[in-house]
Structures are given as C-alpha cells and as structure tokens.
Tab-separated table of C-alpha atoms in Angstrom:
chain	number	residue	atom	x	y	z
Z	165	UNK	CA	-35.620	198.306	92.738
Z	166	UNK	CA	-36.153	199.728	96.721
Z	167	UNK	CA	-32.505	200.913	96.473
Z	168	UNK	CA	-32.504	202.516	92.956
Z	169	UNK	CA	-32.977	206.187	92.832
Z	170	UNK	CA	-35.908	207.354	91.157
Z	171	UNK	CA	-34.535	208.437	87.089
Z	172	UNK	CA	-35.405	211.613	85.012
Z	173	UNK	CA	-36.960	209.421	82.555
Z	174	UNK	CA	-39.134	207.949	84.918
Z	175	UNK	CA	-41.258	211.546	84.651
Z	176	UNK	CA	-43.536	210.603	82.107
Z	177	UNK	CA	-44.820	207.087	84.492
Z	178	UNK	CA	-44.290	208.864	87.517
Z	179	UNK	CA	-46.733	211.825	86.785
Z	180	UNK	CA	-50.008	208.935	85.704
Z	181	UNK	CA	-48.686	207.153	89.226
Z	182	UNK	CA	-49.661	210.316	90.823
Z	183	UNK	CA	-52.413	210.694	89.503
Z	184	UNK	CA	-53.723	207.699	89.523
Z	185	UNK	CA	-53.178	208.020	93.875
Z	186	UNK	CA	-54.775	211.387	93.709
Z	187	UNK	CA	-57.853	209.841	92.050
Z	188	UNK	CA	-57.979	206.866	94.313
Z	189	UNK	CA	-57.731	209.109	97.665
Z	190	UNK	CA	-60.456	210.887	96.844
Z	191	UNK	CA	-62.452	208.335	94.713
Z	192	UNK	CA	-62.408	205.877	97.804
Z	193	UNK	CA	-64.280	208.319	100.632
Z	194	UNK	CA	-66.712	209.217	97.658
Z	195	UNK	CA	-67.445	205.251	97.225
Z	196	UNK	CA	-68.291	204.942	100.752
Z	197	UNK	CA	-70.257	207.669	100.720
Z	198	UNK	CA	-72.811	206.793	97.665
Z	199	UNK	CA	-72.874	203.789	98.593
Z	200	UNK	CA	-73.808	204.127	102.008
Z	201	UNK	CA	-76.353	206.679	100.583
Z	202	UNK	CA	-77.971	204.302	98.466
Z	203	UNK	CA	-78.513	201.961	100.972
Z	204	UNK	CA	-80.070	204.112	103.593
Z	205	UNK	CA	-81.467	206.973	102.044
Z	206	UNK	CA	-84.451	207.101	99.343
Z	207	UNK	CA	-83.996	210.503	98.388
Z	208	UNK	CA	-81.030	209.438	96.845
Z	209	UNK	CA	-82.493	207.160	94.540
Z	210	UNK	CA	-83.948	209.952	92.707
Z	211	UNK	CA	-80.754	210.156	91.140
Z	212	UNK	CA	-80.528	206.768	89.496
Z	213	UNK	CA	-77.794	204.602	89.143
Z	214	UNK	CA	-75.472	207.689	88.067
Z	215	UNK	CA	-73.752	208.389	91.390
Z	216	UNK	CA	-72.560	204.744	91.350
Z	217	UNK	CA	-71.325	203.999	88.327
Z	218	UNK	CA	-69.674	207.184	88.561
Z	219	UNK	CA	-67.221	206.484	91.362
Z	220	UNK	CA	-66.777	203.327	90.650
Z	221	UNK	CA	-65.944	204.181	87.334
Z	222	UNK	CA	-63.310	206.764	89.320
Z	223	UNK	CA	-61.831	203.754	90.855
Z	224	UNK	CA	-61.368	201.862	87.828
Z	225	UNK	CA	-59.435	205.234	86.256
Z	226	UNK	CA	-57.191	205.292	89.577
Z	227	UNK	CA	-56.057	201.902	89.561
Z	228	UNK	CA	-55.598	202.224	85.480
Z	229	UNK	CA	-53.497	204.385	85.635
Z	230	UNK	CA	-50.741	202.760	88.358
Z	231	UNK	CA	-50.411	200.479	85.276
Z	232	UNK	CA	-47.656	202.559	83.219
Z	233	UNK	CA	-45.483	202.425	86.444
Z	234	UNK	CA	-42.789	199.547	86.263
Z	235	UNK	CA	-43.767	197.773	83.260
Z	236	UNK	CA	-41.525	195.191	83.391
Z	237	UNK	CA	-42.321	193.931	86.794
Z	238	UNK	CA	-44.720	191.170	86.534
Z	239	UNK	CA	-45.515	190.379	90.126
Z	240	UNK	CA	-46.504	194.363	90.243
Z	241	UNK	CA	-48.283	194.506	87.156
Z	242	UNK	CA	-50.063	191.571	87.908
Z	243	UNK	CA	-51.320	192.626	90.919
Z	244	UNK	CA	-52.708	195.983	89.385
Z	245	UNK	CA	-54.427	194.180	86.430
Z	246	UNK	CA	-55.846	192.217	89.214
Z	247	UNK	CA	-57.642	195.288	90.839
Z	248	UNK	CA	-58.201	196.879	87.988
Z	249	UNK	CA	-60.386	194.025	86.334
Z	250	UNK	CA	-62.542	193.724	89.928
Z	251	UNK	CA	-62.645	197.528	89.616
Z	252	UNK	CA	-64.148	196.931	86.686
Z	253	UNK	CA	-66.627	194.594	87.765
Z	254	UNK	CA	-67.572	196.666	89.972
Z	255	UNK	CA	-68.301	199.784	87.683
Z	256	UNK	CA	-70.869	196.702	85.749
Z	257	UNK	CA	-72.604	195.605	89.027
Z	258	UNK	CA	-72.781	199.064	91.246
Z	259	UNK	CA	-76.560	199.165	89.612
Z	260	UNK	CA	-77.659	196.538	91.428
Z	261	UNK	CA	-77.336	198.234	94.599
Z	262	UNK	CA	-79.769	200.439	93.462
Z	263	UNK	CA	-82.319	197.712	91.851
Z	264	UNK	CA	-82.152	195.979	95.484
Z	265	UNK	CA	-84.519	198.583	96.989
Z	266	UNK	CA	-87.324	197.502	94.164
Z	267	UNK	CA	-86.960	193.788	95.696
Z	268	UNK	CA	-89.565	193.383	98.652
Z	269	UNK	CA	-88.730	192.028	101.927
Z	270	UNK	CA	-90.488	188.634	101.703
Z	271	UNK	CA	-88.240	185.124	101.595
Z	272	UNK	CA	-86.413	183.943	98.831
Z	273	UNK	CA	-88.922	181.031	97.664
Z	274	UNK	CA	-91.376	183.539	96.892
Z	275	UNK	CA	-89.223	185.761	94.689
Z	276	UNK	CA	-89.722	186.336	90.896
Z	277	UNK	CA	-86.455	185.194	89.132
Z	278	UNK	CA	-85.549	188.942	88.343
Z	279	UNK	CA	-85.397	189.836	91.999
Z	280	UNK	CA	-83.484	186.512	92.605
Z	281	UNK	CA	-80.779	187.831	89.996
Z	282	UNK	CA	-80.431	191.276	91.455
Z	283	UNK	CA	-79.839	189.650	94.959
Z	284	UNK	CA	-77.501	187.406	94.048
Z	285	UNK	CA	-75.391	189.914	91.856
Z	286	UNK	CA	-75.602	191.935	94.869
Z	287	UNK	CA	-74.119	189.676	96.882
Z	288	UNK	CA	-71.469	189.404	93.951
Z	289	UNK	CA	-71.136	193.295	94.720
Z	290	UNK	CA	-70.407	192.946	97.857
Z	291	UNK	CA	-68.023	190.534	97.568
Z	292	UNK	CA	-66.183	192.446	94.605
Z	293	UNK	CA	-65.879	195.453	96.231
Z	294	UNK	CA	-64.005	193.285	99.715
Z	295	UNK	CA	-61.916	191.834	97.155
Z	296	UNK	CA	-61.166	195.031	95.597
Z	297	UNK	CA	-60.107	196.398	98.692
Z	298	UNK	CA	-57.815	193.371	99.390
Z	299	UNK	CA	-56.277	193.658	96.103
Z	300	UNK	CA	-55.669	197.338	96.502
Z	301	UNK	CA	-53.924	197.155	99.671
Z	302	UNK	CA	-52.147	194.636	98.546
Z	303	UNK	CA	-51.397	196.551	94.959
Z	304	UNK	CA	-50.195	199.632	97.383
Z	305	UNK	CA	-47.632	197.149	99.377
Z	306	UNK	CA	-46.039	195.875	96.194
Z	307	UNK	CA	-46.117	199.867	95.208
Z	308	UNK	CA	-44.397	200.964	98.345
Z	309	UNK	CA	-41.862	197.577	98.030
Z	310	UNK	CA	-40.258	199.014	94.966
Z	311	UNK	CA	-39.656	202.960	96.227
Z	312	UNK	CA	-36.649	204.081	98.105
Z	313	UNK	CA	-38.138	204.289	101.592
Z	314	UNK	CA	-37.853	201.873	104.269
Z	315	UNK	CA	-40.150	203.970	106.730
Z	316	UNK	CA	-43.291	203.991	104.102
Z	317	UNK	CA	-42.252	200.253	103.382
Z	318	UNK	CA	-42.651	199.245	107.158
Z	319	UNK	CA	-45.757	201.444	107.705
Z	320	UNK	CA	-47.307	200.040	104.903
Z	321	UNK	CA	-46.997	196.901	105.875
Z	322	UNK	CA	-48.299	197.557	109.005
Z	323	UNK	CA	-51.645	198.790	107.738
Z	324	UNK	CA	-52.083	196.407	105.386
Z	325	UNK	CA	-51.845	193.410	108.012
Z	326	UNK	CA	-53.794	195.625	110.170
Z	327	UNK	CA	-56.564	195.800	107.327
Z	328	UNK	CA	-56.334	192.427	106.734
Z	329	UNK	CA	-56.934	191.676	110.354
Z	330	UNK	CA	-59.913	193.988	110.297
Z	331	UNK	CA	-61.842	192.513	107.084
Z	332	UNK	CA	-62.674	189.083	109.309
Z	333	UNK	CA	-64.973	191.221	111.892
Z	334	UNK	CA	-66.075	192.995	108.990
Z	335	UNK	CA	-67.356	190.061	107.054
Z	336	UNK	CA	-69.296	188.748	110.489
Z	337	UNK	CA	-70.991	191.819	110.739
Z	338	UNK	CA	-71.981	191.752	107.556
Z	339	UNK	CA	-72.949	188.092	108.075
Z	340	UNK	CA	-74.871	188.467	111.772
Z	341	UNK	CA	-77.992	190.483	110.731
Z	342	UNK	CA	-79.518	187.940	109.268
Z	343	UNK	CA	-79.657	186.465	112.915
Z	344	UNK	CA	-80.885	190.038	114.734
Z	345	UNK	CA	-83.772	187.626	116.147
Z	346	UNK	CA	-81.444	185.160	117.247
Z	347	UNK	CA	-79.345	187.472	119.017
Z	348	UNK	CA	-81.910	189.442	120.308
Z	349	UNK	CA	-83.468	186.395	122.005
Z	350	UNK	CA	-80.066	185.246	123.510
Z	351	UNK	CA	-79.427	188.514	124.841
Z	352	UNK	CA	-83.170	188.793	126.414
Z	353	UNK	CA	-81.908	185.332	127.992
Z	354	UNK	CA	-78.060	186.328	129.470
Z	355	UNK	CA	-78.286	190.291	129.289
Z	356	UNK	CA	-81.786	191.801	129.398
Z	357	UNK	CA	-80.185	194.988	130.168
Z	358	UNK	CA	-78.818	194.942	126.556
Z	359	UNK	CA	-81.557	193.574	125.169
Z	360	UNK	CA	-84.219	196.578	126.510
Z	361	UNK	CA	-81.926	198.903	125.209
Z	362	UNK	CA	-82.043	197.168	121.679
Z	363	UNK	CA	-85.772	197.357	122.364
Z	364	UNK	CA	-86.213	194.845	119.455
Z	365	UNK	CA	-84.561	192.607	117.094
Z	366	UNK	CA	-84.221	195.773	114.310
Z	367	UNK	CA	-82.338	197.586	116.992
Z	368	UNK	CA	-79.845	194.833	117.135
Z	369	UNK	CA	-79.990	194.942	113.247
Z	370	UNK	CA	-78.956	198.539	113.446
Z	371	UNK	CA	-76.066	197.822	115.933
Z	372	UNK	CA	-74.705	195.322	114.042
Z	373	UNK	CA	-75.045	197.957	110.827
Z	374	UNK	CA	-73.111	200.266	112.718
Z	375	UNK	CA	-70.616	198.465	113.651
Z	376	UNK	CA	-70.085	197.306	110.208
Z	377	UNK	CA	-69.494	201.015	108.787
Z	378	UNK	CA	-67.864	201.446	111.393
Z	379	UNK	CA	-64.984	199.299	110.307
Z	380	UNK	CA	-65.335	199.427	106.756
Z	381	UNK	CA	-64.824	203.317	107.167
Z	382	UNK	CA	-61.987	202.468	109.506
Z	383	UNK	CA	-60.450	200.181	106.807
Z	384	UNK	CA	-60.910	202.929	104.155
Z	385	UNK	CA	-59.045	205.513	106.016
Z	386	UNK	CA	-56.222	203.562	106.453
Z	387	UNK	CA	-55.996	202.311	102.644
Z	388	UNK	CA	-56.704	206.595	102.055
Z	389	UNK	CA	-53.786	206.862	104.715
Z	390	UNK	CA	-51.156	204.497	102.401
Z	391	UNK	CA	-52.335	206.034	98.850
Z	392	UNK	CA	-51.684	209.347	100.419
Z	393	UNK	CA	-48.227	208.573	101.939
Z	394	UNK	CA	-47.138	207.120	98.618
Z	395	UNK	CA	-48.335	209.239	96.634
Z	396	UNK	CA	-45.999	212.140	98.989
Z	397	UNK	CA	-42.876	210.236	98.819
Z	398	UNK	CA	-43.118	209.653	94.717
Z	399	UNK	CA	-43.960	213.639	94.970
Z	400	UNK	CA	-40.922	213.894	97.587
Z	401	UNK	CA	-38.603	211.716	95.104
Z	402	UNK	CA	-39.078	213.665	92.240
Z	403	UNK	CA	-38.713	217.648	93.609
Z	404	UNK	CA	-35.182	215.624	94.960
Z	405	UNK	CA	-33.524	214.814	91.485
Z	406	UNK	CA	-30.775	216.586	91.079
Z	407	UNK	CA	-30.394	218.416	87.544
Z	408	UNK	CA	-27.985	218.061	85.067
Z	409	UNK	CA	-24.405	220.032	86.041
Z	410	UNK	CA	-25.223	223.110	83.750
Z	411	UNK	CA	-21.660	224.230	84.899
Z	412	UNK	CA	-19.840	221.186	83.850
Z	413	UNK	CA	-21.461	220.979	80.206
Z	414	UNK	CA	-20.492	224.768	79.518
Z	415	UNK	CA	-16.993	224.169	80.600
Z	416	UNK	CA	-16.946	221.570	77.951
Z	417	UNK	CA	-18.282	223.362	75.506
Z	418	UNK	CA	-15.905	226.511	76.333
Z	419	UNK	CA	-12.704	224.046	76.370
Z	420	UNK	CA	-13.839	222.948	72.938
Z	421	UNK	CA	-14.132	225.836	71.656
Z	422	UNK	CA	-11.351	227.135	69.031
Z	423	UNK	CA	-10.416	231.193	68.737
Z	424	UNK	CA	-8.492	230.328	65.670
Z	425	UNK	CA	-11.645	229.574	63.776
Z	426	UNK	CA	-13.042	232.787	63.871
C-alpha cells in the first residue's frame, strides 16, 4: 500500500482523513490547555465541566473520522477503533478532573466513598488519556506506513520511539510528588544548596510539576508535529493526481464520429 499511488476515488476518504488531522492538531494543544487550566486555576472552574468534555469530545471526532480511510486494513482499523474507544472514555471521565478540586486534602482512610470514586476515576483519567496518546502515535505510524513517502515514514518513526522514550520520565514525575517530603529531606542531607532553593517540600512539589508539563507538552508537540506532516503529504498527494487526458478522450470521440450521418 506505501508504493501505490494515491486514486481519484480515494477523494471522498481522503477529504474525512484530513479532517479528521486538522481536528486533532488543533484539538490536542486545546486538551493541554483546559486541562492544565483546571488543575491550577479556580477561576476556571466557574465554567463547569463544559471546557472538558468539549475537547475531549474534539478528540473523539478527530480520531472518528481517520476511520473511513483504508477500510479493509485490519491492523489499521484496529488500531483507530482502539483510540477512538479510549477517546471516548475520556470524553465520559474528563468531569472528574473537575470534581477532584471538591475532594479535600486529608488521607484516603478518612474519605467519604464519593470522594474515593472521583479519585480513583481520576486516576483512570490519567491513565486513559497516556494511553490515548500511545495509541495515537501509534495510530499515526500505521497512517504514515501505508502513504507513498519514505521521508514522513522514517520521521515518523523517529518521533514516535522518541515519544515512547519520553512517556517513562513522564510517568515518574507524575509518580514522585507524592514523595516531595522524601526528596526534600534527602536533598537537605546531600545538596542543601538545592534544597534552600526549594525552600520546602511544596517547592519540590512544584519542580517536579514542572517538569512533568514540561514533557507532556514536549510529547504533544511532537504527536502535533506528525498529524501535521501527514496531514501535508495526503494534501501534497492529492493537488499531484494527474487528470484524466481531456485530449485523448476528444480524439476518440472525433475519430468516431461519422460525416455521413448528418
């Protein structure tokens, strides 16, 4: 499929395929965003749970529509039904993130059961939305795999590994906050230069935050960086079909053509 040229008939799947990239490029910054919103900002809680299930929802329209592309491929299909249904999921638990900030800081043993629930579904959250992000790079390599262009095929594998590399510092960071007064007494002990500059166990908290956006808006960028290049060379494969030979069906017509009947 890498080697065959893209078909006229192909117009019809090929115009939802780029649509469905245009609406992910865009759709994934805006994720980030509200999410990163919601979790740091209270002003933006006057707005509900609206924001959220609205991109989310976005992302669940992008992937769904990759889906008319190659029908008969099952490994490709697969893989898109895949991200769509965690997509999905997400669109169902992207609420949560905004019932967290009702849940006080106290430990677990003396929560009610409701504010055990909305934890652990967003901990589900969280974990949907890495998987998503697997999926989808993944989705975009089996994408690239089956166009006619070796250079997007190589780069995309590139960044996918690359991403793939990236998500295991990711997932610590995510992880190592819940040990800020750990760390913050083991640096007091081996660094205390790093440690007064923390100033206190939050401020290690808020490192290890940073670092953590840091990198997921690093792995973002890149997946953006993929859609965008595939979505170009579908664009780029289309405006190259050649049209039917006008010329040659005229000619045809002309040699066919009779006197005598008139």
């Amino acid at each position: 499929m890498a080697d065959d040229p893209l078909q006229p008939d192909l117009m019809p799947s090929l115009r939802r395929l780029v649509r469905g990239l245009e609406v992910l490029f865009w759709s994934l910054p805006a994720a980030l965003v509200v999410c990163v919103a919601e979790s740091v900002s209270f002003e933006w809680q006057s707005w509900g749970v609206l924001p959220l299930v609205l991109v989310m929802g976005l992302l669940w329209y992008g992937v769904s529509r990759l889906k008319v592309f190659q029908p008969g491929e099952t490994v490709w299909q697969s893989t898109v039904t895949i991200t769509e249904l965690l997509a999905l999921a997400l669109v169902g638990l992207a609420p949560f993130l905004h019932w967290f900030h009702h849940v006080p800081e106290i430990p677990a043993e003396y929560l009610t059961s409701g504010q055990k629930h909305i934890s652990y579904c967003l901990v589900v959250f969280c974990s949907a939305t890495i998987m998503f992000l697997l999926n989808l790079n993944h989705a975009i390599a089996r994408l690239a795999a089956m166009l006619p262009d070796e250079v997007l095929r190589r780069h995309t594998r590139f960044l996918v590994i690359t991403n793939f590399i990236l998500f295991v510092p990711l997932l610590a960071l995510m992880l190592l906050p819940q040990f800020s007064f750990a760390i913050f007494n083991a640096l007091a002990r081996t660094t205390p230069a790093l440690a007064e500059a923390a100033g206190t166990p939050f401020g290690v908290e808020a490192w290890l935050q940073s670092a953590a956006l840091w990198l997921a808006t690093l792995i973002v960028a890149t997946t953006m960086a993929m859609v965008w290049k595939t979505k170009e060379v579908v664009l780029n494969g289309v405006f190259s079909l050649e049209p039917p030979a006008l010329e040659d069906e005229i000619d045809e017509t002309e040699e066919d053509f009779d006197p005598s009947l008139n």
